CSV table of C-alpha atoms in Angstrom, one decimal:
chain,number,residue,atom,x,y,z
A,427,MET,CA,60.8,-14.4,120.3
A,428,LEU,CA,59.8,-10.7,120.1
A,429,LYS,CA,61.6,-8.1,122.2
A,430,GLN,CA,60.7,-4.6,123.0
A,431,ASN,CA,63.2,-1.9,123.7
A,432,LEU,CA,63.1,1.9,124.1
A,433,GLN,CA,65.3,4.0,121.8
A,434,GLN,CA,65.9,7.7,121.9
A,435,LYS,CA,67.0,9.4,118.7
A,436,LEU,CA,67.8,13.1,118.0
A,437,LEU,CA,66.4,14.2,114.7
A,438,GLN,CA,66.6,17.6,113.0
A,439,LYS,CA,63.9,18.4,110.5
A,440,LEU,CA,64.2,21.4,108.2
A,441,SER,CA,61.2,23.5,107.4
A,442,PRO,CA,60.3,24.1,103.7
A,443,GLN,CA,61.7,27.7,104.0
A,444,GLN,CA,65.0,26.5,105.4
A,445,ILE,CA,65.3,24.0,102.6
A,446,GLN,CA,64.5,26.8,100.1
A,447,PHE,CA,67.1,29.1,101.7
A,448,ILE,CA,69.8,26.4,101.5
A,449,LYS,CA,69.1,25.8,97.8
A,450,LEU,CA,69.1,29.6,97.1
A,451,LEU,CA,72.4,30.1,99.0
A,452,GLN,CA,74.2,27.8,96.6
A,453,VAL,CA,73.0,29.6,93.5
A,454,PRO,CA,75.7,32.0,92.1
A,455,THR,CA,74.7,35.4,90.9
A,456,VAL,CA,74.9,34.4,87.2
A,457,SER,CA,72.1,31.8,87.8
A,458,LEU,CA,70.0,33.8,90.3
A,459,ASP,CA,67.9,35.6,87.6
A,460,THR,CA,67.0,32.2,86.1
A,461,ARG,CA,65.9,30.8,89.4
A,462,ILE,CA,63.8,33.9,90.2
A,463,LYS,CA,62.1,33.7,86.8
A,464,GLU,CA,61.3,30.1,87.4
A,465,GLU,CA,59.6,31.0,90.7
A,466,LEU,CA,57.7,33.9,89.1
A,467,GLU,CA,56.4,31.5,86.4
A,468,GLU,CA,55.3,28.9,89.0
A,469,ASN,CA,53.8,31.3,91.5
A,470,PRO,CA,51.3,34.0,90.3
A,471,ALA,CA,51.2,35.4,93.8
A,472,LEU,CA,54.9,36.6,93.4
A,473,GLU,CA,55.7,39.7,91.4
A,474,ASP,CA,58.9,41.5,90.3
A,475,ILE,CA,58.5,45.2,91.0
A,476,SER,CA,61.2,46.1,88.5
A,477,LEU,CA,58.9,44.8,85.8
A,478,THR,CA,55.6,46.1,87.0
A,479,ASN,CA,55.9,49.3,89.1
A,480,LEU,CA,59.0,51.1,88.2
A,481,ASN,CA,57.8,54.6,89.0
A,482,GLU,CA,56.1,54.1,92.4
A,483,PRO,CA,57.6,55.2,95.7
A,484,GLU,CA,59.7,53.0,98.0
A,485,GLU,CA,58.7,51.7,101.4
A,486,GLN,CA,60.4,49.4,103.9
A,487,TYR,CA,59.4,45.7,103.9
A,488,PRO,CA,59.0,44.7,107.6
A,489,ASP,CA,61.8,42.6,109.1
A,490,ARG,CA,60.8,39.2,110.5
A,491,ASP,CA,62.5,36.2,111.9
A,492,PRO,CA,62.5,33.6,109.1
A,493,ASP,CA,62.2,30.8,111.7
A,494,GLU,CA,58.7,32.1,112.6
A,495,ASP,CA,57.4,31.0,109.1
A,496,THR,CA,57.0,27.3,109.7
A,497,TYR,CA,54.6,25.2,107.7
A,498,ASN,CA,52.4,22.5,109.2
A,499,GLY,CA,49.9,20.8,107.0
A,500,ASP,CA,47.6,19.6,109.8
A,501,GLU,CA,47.4,23.1,111.4
A,502,GLU,CA,46.7,24.6,108.0
A,503,LYS,CA,43.4,22.7,107.7
A,504,GLY,CA,42.2,23.6,111.2
A,505,GLU,CA,43.1,27.2,111.0
A,506,MET,CA,42.0,28.1,107.4
A,507,ASP,CA,39.1,30.1,108.7
A,508,GLU,CA,41.2,32.0,111.2
A,509,PHE,CA,44.0,33.5,109.1
A,510,ASN,CA,44.8,37.2,109.4
A,511,ILE,CA,44.4,39.1,106.2
A,512,ASP,CA,46.7,41.8,107.3
A,513,ASP,CA,49.5,39.3,107.3
A,514,TYR,CA,49.3,39.3,103.5
A,515,LEU,CA,48.7,43.0,102.9
A,516,GLN,CA,51.5,45.3,101.9
A,517,ASP,CA,51.9,48.3,99.6
A,518,ASP,CA,53.1,47.8,96.1
A,519,THR,CA,56.6,49.0,97.0
A,520,VAL,CA,60.2,47.9,96.9
A,521,ASN,CA,61.5,45.8,99.7
A,522,ASP,CA,64.3,47.2,101.8
A,523,TYR,CA,66.7,44.7,100.4
A,524,GLY,CA,65.9,45.9,96.9
A,525,SER,CA,67.9,49.1,97.3
A,526,ARG,CA,69.9,49.0,100.5
A,527,TYR,CA,73.2,48.1,98.9
A,528,ASP,CA,73.1,50.4,95.9
A,529,GLN,CA,74.5,53.4,97.8
A,530,ASN,CA,78.1,52.3,98.2
A,531,GLY,CA,79.3,53.3,94.8
A,532,GLU,CA,76.9,51.2,92.7
A,533,ASP,CA,75.1,52.9,89.8
A,534,GLU,CA,72.7,52.0,87.1
A,535,ASP,CA,75.5,50.7,84.9
A,536,GLU,CA,76.1,47.9,87.4
A,537,ARG,CA,72.5,46.8,87.0
A,538,LYS,CA,72.9,46.1,83.3
A,539,GLU,CA,73.6,42.7,82.0
A,540,ILE,CA,77.2,41.9,81.3
A,541,PRO,CA,77.4,41.3,77.6
A,542,ILE,CA,78.3,37.9,76.2
A,543,ALA,CA,79.8,37.6,72.8
A,544,VAL,CA,77.4,36.2,70.2
A,545,GLN,CA,79.0,33.4,68.3
A,546,SER,CA,78.0,30.1,66.7
A,547,SER,CA,78.5,27.0,68.8
A,548,PHE,CA,81.0,24.2,67.9
A,549,PHE,CA,78.2,22.0,66.6
A,550,GLU,CA,76.5,24.8,64.7
A,551,SER,CA,79.7,25.6,63.0
A,552,LEU,CA,80.2,21.9,61.9
A,553,GLN,CA,76.6,21.8,60.7
A,554,ALA,CA,77.0,24.9,58.6
A,555,GLN,CA,80.1,23.4,56.9
A,556,LEU,CA,78.1,20.2,56.2
A,557,ASP,CA,75.2,22.3,54.7
A,558,LEU,CA,77.6,23.7,52.1
A,559,LEU,CA,78.7,20.3,50.8
A,560,PRO,CA,77.2,18.9,47.5
A,561,VAL,CA,76.3,15.5,49.0
A,562,SER,CA,73.3,13.2,48.6
A,563,ASP,CA,70.5,13.2,51.1
A,564,LYS,CA,71.7,9.9,52.5
A,565,ASP,CA,75.3,11.2,53.0
A,566,PHE,CA,73.9,14.4,54.5
A,567,ALA,CA,71.9,12.3,57.1
A,568,ILE,CA,75.0,10.3,57.9
A,569,GLY,CA,77.1,13.4,58.4
A,570,LYS,CA,74.5,15.0,60.6
A,571,GLN,CA,74.3,11.8,62.7
A,572,ILE,CA,78.1,11.8,63.1
A,573,ILE,CA,78.2,15.5,64.1
A,574,GLY,CA,75.5,14.8,66.7
A,575,SER,CA,77.5,11.9,68.1
A,576,LEU,CA,80.7,14.0,68.7
A,577,ASP,CA,81.7,14.8,72.3
A,578,ASP,CA,82.1,18.4,73.4
A,579,ASP,CA,85.9,18.2,72.9
A,580,GLY,CA,85.4,17.2,69.3
A,581,TYR,CA,86.2,13.5,69.5
A,582,LEU,CA,84.0,10.7,68.2
A,583,ARG,CA,83.9,8.0,70.9
A,584,ARG,CA,80.9,6.0,69.6
A,585,PRO,CA,81.8,3.0,67.5
A,586,ILE,CA,81.0,3.2,63.8
A,587,MET,CA,78.7,0.2,64.2
A,588,ASN,CA,76.6,2.0,66.8
A,589,ILE,CA,76.2,5.0,64.5
A,590,THR,CA,75.1,2.7,61.7
A,591,ASP,CA,72.4,1.3,64.1
A,592,ASP,CA,71.3,4.7,65.2
A,593,LEU,CA,70.8,5.7,61.5
A,594,ALA,CA,68.7,2.6,60.9
A,595,PHE,CA,66.5,2.8,64.0
A,596,SER,CA,66.1,6.6,64.5
A,597,GLN,CA,66.5,8.0,61.0
A,598,ASN,CA,65.3,5.0,58.9
A,599,VAL,CA,68.5,5.4,56.9
A,600,MET,CA,70.1,2.1,55.8
A,601,ALA,CA,73.8,2.6,55.6
A,602,ASP,CA,76.8,0.3,56.0
A,603,ASP,CA,79.9,0.8,58.1
A,604,GLU,CA,82.0,1.8,55.0
A,605,GLU,CA,79.6,4.6,54.1
A,606,VAL,CA,79.8,6.0,57.6
A,607,GLU,CA,83.6,5.7,57.6
A,608,ASP,CA,83.7,7.7,54.3
A,609,MET,CA,81.5,10.5,55.7
A,610,LEU,CA,83.6,10.5,58.9
A,611,LYS,CA,86.7,11.3,56.8
A,612,VAL,CA,84.7,14.2,55.2
A,613,ILE,CA,83.8,15.5,58.7
A,614,GLN,CA,87.5,15.2,59.7
A,615,SER,CA,88.4,17.7,56.9
A,616,PHE,CA,86.2,20.3,58.6
A,617,ASP,CA,87.5,23.1,60.8
A,618,PRO,CA,88.7,23.2,63.6
A,619,ALA,CA,91.4,20.8,62.4
A,620,GLY,CA,91.3,17.5,64.3
A,621,VAL,CA,87.6,17.3,64.8
A,622,GLY,CA,86.0,13.8,64.4
A,623,ALA,CA,89.1,12.0,65.7
A,624,ARG,CA,88.7,8.8,67.6
A,625,SER,CA,91.9,9.1,69.6
A,626,LEU,CA,94.6,11.6,70.5
A,627,GLN,CA,96.9,10.1,68.0
A,628,GLU,CA,94.4,10.4,65.1
A,629,CYS,CA,93.6,14.0,66.2
A,630,LEU,CA,97.2,15.0,66.0
A,631,LEU,CA,97.8,13.2,62.7
A,632,ILE,CA,94.7,14.9,61.1
A,633,GLN,CA,96.2,18.3,62.0
A,634,LEU,CA,99.7,17.5,60.9
A,635,ARG,CA,98.5,16.1,57.5
A,636,LYS,CA,96.8,19.4,56.8
A,637,LYS,CA,100.2,21.1,56.9
A,638,ASP,CA,102.9,21.3,54.2
A,639,ALA,CA,103.7,17.6,53.4
A,640,ASN,CA,107.0,18.6,51.8
A,641,ASP,CA,108.4,20.1,55.0
A,642,PRO,CA,110.9,17.7,56.6
A,643,ILE,CA,109.9,18.8,60.1
A,644,ILE,CA,106.3,17.9,59.4
A,645,LYS,CA,107.3,14.5,57.9
A,646,LYS,CA,109.3,13.7,61.0
A,647,ALA,CA,106.5,15.0,63.3
A,648,ILE,CA,104.1,12.6,61.6
A,649,MET,CA,106.6,9.7,62.1
A,650,VAL,CA,106.8,10.6,65.9
A,651,VAL,CA,103.0,10.7,66.4
A,652,GLU,CA,102.5,7.5,64.3
A,653,ASN,CA,105.2,5.4,65.9
A,654,TYR,CA,106.6,7.0,69.0
A,655,LEU,CA,103.7,8.9,70.7
A,656,GLU,CA,104.2,7.2,74.0
A,657,GLU,CA,107.9,8.0,74.1
A,658,PHE,CA,107.0,11.6,73.1
A,659,THR,CA,104.4,12.0,75.9
A,660,ARG,CA,106.9,10.6,78.4
A,661,LYS,CA,109.6,12.9,77.1
A,662,HIS,CA,112.1,10.1,76.4
A,663,TYR,CA,113.9,12.4,74.0
A,664,ASP,CA,117.1,10.3,73.9
A,665,LYS,CA,115.3,7.3,72.6
A,666,LEU,CA,113.6,9.5,69.9
A,667,GLU,CA,116.9,10.9,68.7
A,668,ARG,CA,118.4,7.4,68.4
A,669,SER,CA,115.3,5.8,66.8
A,670,LEU,CA,114.8,8.6,64.2
A,671,ASN,CA,118.5,9.4,63.7
A,672,MET,CA,118.0,13.1,64.6
A,673,ASN,CA,120.1,15.5,66.5
A,674,SER,CA,118.8,17.6,69.4
A,675,ILE,CA,118.2,20.7,67.2
A,676,GLU,CA,116.0,18.7,64.7
A,677,LEU,CA,114.1,17.0,67.5
A,678,ARG,CA,113.5,20.4,69.1
A,679,GLY,CA,111.8,21.6,65.9
A,680,VAL,CA,109.7,18.4,65.7
A,681,VAL,CA,108.6,18.7,69.4
A,682,ASN,CA,107.7,22.4,69.0
A,683,GLU,CA,105.6,21.6,65.9
A,684,ILE,CA,103.7,18.9,67.8
A,685,LEU,CA,103.1,21.1,70.8
A,686,LYS,CA,101.5,23.7,68.6
A,687,LEU,CA,98.6,21.2,67.8
A,688,ASN,CA,95.3,21.3,69.6
A,689,PRO,CA,94.5,18.1,71.5
A,690,LYS,CA,90.9,19.2,72.1
A,691,PRO,CA,89.6,20.9,69.0
A,692,GLY,CA,86.0,21.0,70.2
A,693,ASP,CA,86.8,23.2,73.2
A,694,SER,CA,88.4,26.0,71.2
A,695,ASN,CA,85.1,27.8,70.4
A,696,GLU,CA,83.8,27.6,73.9
A,697,VAL,CA,86.7,29.1,75.9
A,698,SER,CA,85.8,32.8,75.6
A,699,THR,CA,82.1,32.4,76.4
A,700,LYS,CA,82.9,30.3,79.5
A,701,GLN,CA,85.3,32.9,80.8
A,702,MET,CA,82.8,35.7,80.3
A,703,GLN,CA,80.1,34.0,82.3
A,704,VAL,CA,81.9,34.5,85.6
A,705,ILE,CA,80.0,37.3,87.3
A,706,PRO,CA,81.3,38.4,90.7
A,707,ASP,CA,78.9,38.2,93.6
A,708,PHE,CA,80.8,40.8,95.6
A,709,HIS,CA,83.0,43.9,95.0
A,710,ILE,CA,85.8,45.1,97.3
A,711,THR,CA,87.2,48.6,96.7
A,712,ASN,CA,90.2,50.1,98.3
A,713,ASN,CA,89.5,53.7,99.5
A,714,ASP,CA,92.8,55.0,100.7
A,715,GLY,CA,93.6,51.9,102.7
A,716,PHE,CA,90.0,51.4,103.9
A,717,LEU,CA,88.2,48.4,102.3
A,718,MET,CA,84.6,48.7,101.2
A,719,LEU,CA,82.4,45.7,100.5
A,720,THR,CA,79.3,45.8,98.3
A,721,LEU,CA,77.0,43.0,97.1
A,722,ASN,CA,76.3,42.7,93.3
A,723,SER,CA,73.0,44.5,92.9
A,724,LYS,CA,71.6,41.5,90.9
A,725,ASN,CA,71.4,39.7,94.3
A,726,ALA,CA,68.8,42.2,95.5
A,727,PRO,CA,65.7,41.6,93.3
A,728,GLU,CA,62.7,43.8,93.8
A,729,LEU,CA,60.0,41.2,94.7
A,730,LYS,CA,56.6,41.7,96.3
A,731,VAL,CA,53.4,39.8,97.0
A,732,SER,CA,50.7,40.2,94.3
A,733,ARG,CA,48.1,42.9,95.0
A,734,SER,CA,45.4,40.9,93.2
A,735,TYR,CA,46.0,37.9,95.4
A,736,GLN,CA,45.8,40.1,98.5
A,737,GLU,CA,42.5,41.4,97.3
A,738,MET,CA,41.2,37.9,97.0
A,739,PHE,CA,41.7,37.5,100.8
A,740,GLN,CA,39.8,40.8,101.4
A,741,HIS,CA,37.0,39.6,99.2
A,742,TYR,CA,36.8,36.3,101.2
A,743,ASP,CA,36.8,38.2,104.5
A,744,LYS,CA,33.8,40.3,103.4
A,745,ALA,CA,31.8,37.4,102.1
A,746,SER,CA,28.7,36.7,104.2
A,747,GLN,CA,28.6,33.1,103.1
A,748,LYS,CA,31.6,30.9,102.8
A,749,ASP,CA,30.8,27.8,100.8
A,750,LYS,CA,33.1,24.8,100.1
A,751,LYS,CA,34.2,26.1,96.6
A,752,LEU,CA,35.2,29.5,98.1
A,753,LYS,CA,37.1,27.9,100.9
A,754,GLU,CA,39.0,25.7,98.4
A,755,ALA,CA,39.8,28.7,96.3
A,756,VAL,CA,41.1,30.6,99.3
A,757,GLN,CA,43.1,27.6,100.4
A,758,PHE,CA,44.9,27.7,97.1
A,759,VAL,CA,45.4,31.4,97.3
A,760,LYS,CA,46.8,31.1,100.8
A,761,GLN,CA,49.3,28.4,99.7
A,762,LYS,CA,50.5,30.6,96.9
A,763,LEU,CA,50.8,33.6,99.2
A,764,ASP,CA,52.7,31.6,101.8
A,765,SER,CA,55.1,30.3,99.1
A,766,ALA,CA,55.6,33.9,97.8
A,767,LYS,CA,56.4,35.2,101.4
A,768,TRP,CA,58.8,32.3,102.0
A,769,PHE,CA,60.7,33.0,98.7
A,770,ILE,CA,61.0,36.7,99.5
A,771,ASP,CA,62.3,35.9,103.0
A,772,ALA,CA,64.7,33.3,101.6
A,773,ILE,CA,66.1,35.8,99.1
A,774,LYS,CA,66.5,38.4,101.9
A,775,GLN,CA,68.2,35.8,104.2
A,776,ARG,CA,70.4,34.8,101.3
A,777,GLN,CA,71.6,38.3,100.8
A,778,GLN,CA,72.3,38.9,104.5
A,779,THR,CA,74.2,35.6,104.8
A,780,LEU,CA,76.3,36.4,101.7
A,781,LEU,CA,77.3,39.8,103.1
A,782,LYS,CA,77.9,38.5,106.6
A,783,THR,CA,80.2,35.7,105.3
A,784,MET,CA,82.1,37.8,102.8
A,785,ASN,CA,82.6,40.6,105.4
A,786,ALA,CA,84.1,38.1,107.8
A,787,ILE,CA,86.5,36.8,105.1
A,788,MET,CA,87.5,40.3,104.1
A,789,GLN,CA,88.3,41.3,107.7
A,790,TYR,CA,90.2,38.0,108.3
A,791,GLN,CA,92.3,38.5,105.1
A,792,TYR,CA,92.5,42.3,105.2
A,793,ASP,CA,96.2,42.5,104.3
A,794,PHE,CA,95.7,40.3,101.2
A,795,PHE,CA,92.8,42.4,99.9
A,796,LEU,CA,95.0,45.6,100.4
A,797,THR,CA,98.1,44.2,98.7
A,798,GLY,CA,97.0,41.3,96.5
A,799,ASP,CA,100.1,39.4,97.6
A,800,ASP,CA,99.5,35.7,98.3
A,801,LYS,CA,102.2,35.8,101.0
A,802,ASN,CA,99.8,37.9,103.0
A,803,LEU,CA,97.1,35.2,103.0
A,804,LYS,CA,96.6,33.9,106.6
A,805,PRO,CA,95.8,30.3,107.3
A,806,MET,CA,92.0,30.1,107.4
A,807,ILE,CA,89.6,27.2,107.5
A,808,LEU,CA,85.8,27.1,107.3
A,809,LYS,CA,85.4,26.9,111.1
A,810,ASP,CA,87.3,30.2,111.5
A,811,ILE,CA,84.6,32.1,109.6
A,812,ALA,CA,81.7,30.0,110.9
A,813,ASP,CA,82.7,30.9,114.5
A,814,ARG,CA,83.0,34.6,113.6
A,815,ILE,CA,79.6,34.9,112.1
A,816,GLY,CA,77.8,32.3,114.4
A,817,MET,CA,76.7,30.1,111.5
A,818,ASP,CA,77.2,26.4,110.6
A,819,ILE,CA,80.3,25.3,108.7
A,820,SER,CA,78.1,23.9,106.0
A,821,THR,CA,76.6,27.4,105.4
A,822,VAL,CA,80.0,28.9,105.0
A,823,SER,CA,81.0,26.1,102.6
A,824,ARG,CA,78.0,26.7,100.4
A,825,VAL,CA,78.9,30.4,100.1
A,826,ALA,CA,82.6,29.7,99.5
A,827,ASN,CA,82.2,27.0,96.9
A,828,SER,CA,80.2,29.0,94.4
A,829,LYS,CA,80.7,32.7,94.9
A,830,TYR,CA,83.3,35.1,93.4
A,831,VAL,CA,84.6,38.5,94.7
A,832,GLN,CA,86.0,41.2,92.4
A,833,THR,CA,89.0,43.2,93.8
A,834,GLU,CA,91.5,45.6,92.3
A,835,HIS,CA,93.9,42.6,92.1
A,836,GLY,CA,91.6,40.3,90.2
A,837,THR,CA,88.4,38.2,90.6
A,838,PHE,CA,88.7,35.2,93.0
A,839,LEU,CA,86.6,32.3,94.0
A,840,LEU,CA,86.0,32.6,97.8
A,841,LYS,CA,87.1,29.0,98.2
A,842,SER,CA,90.6,30.1,97.2
A,843,PHE,CA,91.1,32.1,100.4
A,844,PHE,CA,90.8,29.0,102.6
A,845,SER,CA,94.0,27.2,103.3
A,846,GLU,CA,95.7,25.0,105.9
A,847,ALA,CA,98.4,26.2,108.3
A,848,ILE,CA,102.1,25.4,107.9
A,849,GLN,CA,104.5,25.9,110.8
A,850,THR,CA,107.9,27.4,110.1
A,851,GLU,CA,111.1,26.7,112.0
A,852,SER,CA,110.6,29.9,114.0
A,853,GLY,CA,107.2,28.6,115.1
A,854,GLU,CA,105.2,31.0,113.0
A,855,GLU,CA,102.1,29.7,111.2
A,856,VAL,CA,101.8,30.6,107.6
A,857,SER,CA,99.3,29.6,104.9
A,858,ASN,CA,100.1,26.7,102.6
A,859,LYS,CA,99.3,29.2,99.8
A,860,GLU,CA,102.5,30.9,100.6
A,861,VAL,CA,104.4,27.6,100.3
A,862,LYS,CA,102.7,26.9,97.0
A,863,LYS,CA,103.7,30.4,95.7
A,864,ILE,CA,107.3,29.7,96.6
A,865,LEU,CA,107.2,26.3,94.8
A,866,GLU,CA,105.6,27.9,91.8
A,867,GLU,CA,108.3,30.7,91.7
A,868,HIS,CA,111.2,28.2,91.9
A,869,ILE,CA,109.7,25.8,89.3
A,870,GLY,CA,109.1,28.9,87.0
A,871,LYS,CA,112.8,29.8,87.3
A,872,GLU,CA,114.2,26.3,86.9
A,873,ASP,CA,116.5,25.2,84.1
A,874,LYS,CA,114.0,23.3,81.9
A,875,ARG,CA,116.7,21.1,80.6
A,876,HIS,CA,117.3,19.9,84.2
A,877,PRO,CA,114.0,20.6,86.1
A,878,LEU,CA,113.9,20.4,89.9
A,879,ALA,CA,112.8,17.1,91.3
A,880,ASP,CA,110.5,16.9,94.3
A,881,GLU,CA,113.5,16.1,96.6
A,882,LYS,CA,115.3,19.2,95.5
A,883,LEU,CA,112.2,21.3,96.0
A,884,THR,CA,111.9,19.9,99.5
A,885,ASP,CA,115.5,20.9,100.3
A,886,ILE,CA,114.9,24.5,98.9
A,887,LEU,CA,111.8,24.9,101.2
A,888,LYS,CA,113.7,23.6,104.2
A,889,ASP,CA,116.5,26.1,103.5
A,890,ALA,CA,113.8,28.8,103.5
A,891,GLY,CA,112.5,27.7,106.9
A,892,TYR,CA,109.6,25.5,105.8
A,893,ASN,CA,110.0,22.0,107.2
A,894,ILE,CA,107.8,20.0,104.8
A,895,ALA,CA,108.0,16.4,103.8
A,896,ARG,CA,108.6,15.4,100.2
A,897,ARG,CA,105.2,13.8,99.8
A,898,THR,CA,103.6,17.1,100.9
A,899,VAL,CA,105.6,18.9,98.2
A,900,ALA,CA,104.4,16.4,95.7
A,901,LYS,CA,100.8,16.9,96.9
A,902,TYR,CA,101.1,20.7,96.5
A,903,ARG,CA,102.6,20.4,93.1
A,904,GLU,CA,99.8,18.1,91.9
A,905,GLN,CA,97.2,20.6,93.4
A,906,MET,CA,98.7,23.3,91.2
A,907,ASN,CA,98.6,21.0,88.1
A,908,ILE,CA,102.3,21.0,87.7
A,909,PRO,CA,103.7,17.7,86.3
A,910,VAL,CA,106.7,15.8,87.7
A,911,ALA,CA,110.2,17.0,86.8
A,912,ARG,CA,110.7,14.5,83.9
A,913,LEU,CA,107.6,15.8,82.2
A,914,ARG,CA,108.7,19.4,82.6
A,915,LYS,CA,111.9,18.7,80.7
A,916,GLU,CA,112.5,20.7,77.6
A,917,LEU,CA,115.2,20.4,74.9
């Protein structure tokens, strides 16, 4: 039996420009250049003034409400002959957002790319070492396949059998498992020490066996890693002393030797480059107690609509006869011009939203940006900023999760300024960042031979006026990547 009923649903549909703005808002400054280059390559109606017209005068780009630029495919077909050419005409000049924020202390030096050290990658370094070995073509192919099978941290997690199959099917190299094992041992002799290991235990043993084999500390360290690695990682030092017949001084030397080893040899070459790729989106300067906010100039690209595409519209308007081919050509041009205008507006809206959000965060956390003291951080959630700037919480979240601000106290991810409120015994609300700072200070000062358990840390906080449960202390400790007391123990 069929039934009919009436349902009412509330739907929200985003325009193409709104979707484009949302995607651009999430892009950090370090990736914005790449995103703009992609758009320039895809849309010939969009041009970068900084690359084409560096010496021409500047003129304001007219402000418009981005919501007015809606796209409707059905209306496009019916109104193709009625578009206004003037909508697409503008002088070959810089948009107002191209220079507005260069005046607050920014100079040409800030427009330059931040240099990144040139160095060979982890895999290139291994390949270079393989190239120097006097091996047969077959062994060279096996070694190359092994290097290509390594994970970024330097470990080999693919079974030898799978590598043998890969060589047969993709390289047409017939090898047996023993030959692959032999070449793996050669790769494991490469630098950095520990590369090519199939487990943490093997990684540590490779590094230890490259050291002085006659050193008694090295010998005992090898025994610990080979036979008592679990006890070592759990810091059951009493059991190690009994099992290996060592006193605490000898064990301390063995433990220190093992702790010097690198558990992830593949990551060692990438650390410096990764750190240098953090480019701040904002700059906050302290001018005698008055904070000044500026946006990284890379967020203000000098984009314009192509003059040649504008002239195509003028040519169409003057044409006495408009045949089908000309209409199709103009339809294509109009779509590209619409896309260019949408992208320019999205970039402009992105810039305004970034500044509006960061300014609200700066005003809310003014005392912190003046002093750099975590204890001056106020409890602040996404809704606090969203209410201040009249935007959705999701918009603030997109800005906070991917943007950095540079201050005289360091460079911070915006997300780090948001925290929950904790109520003290006096009824005052403080940020949980303050509680975490106190925890970190007490753990840093603890006697490592007798580290503070979570129960003891809870009592310390209660004595300081913070009435927090033990499970909350454990949660904060884990958020700060601090292990439990037993694993913080030292000899």
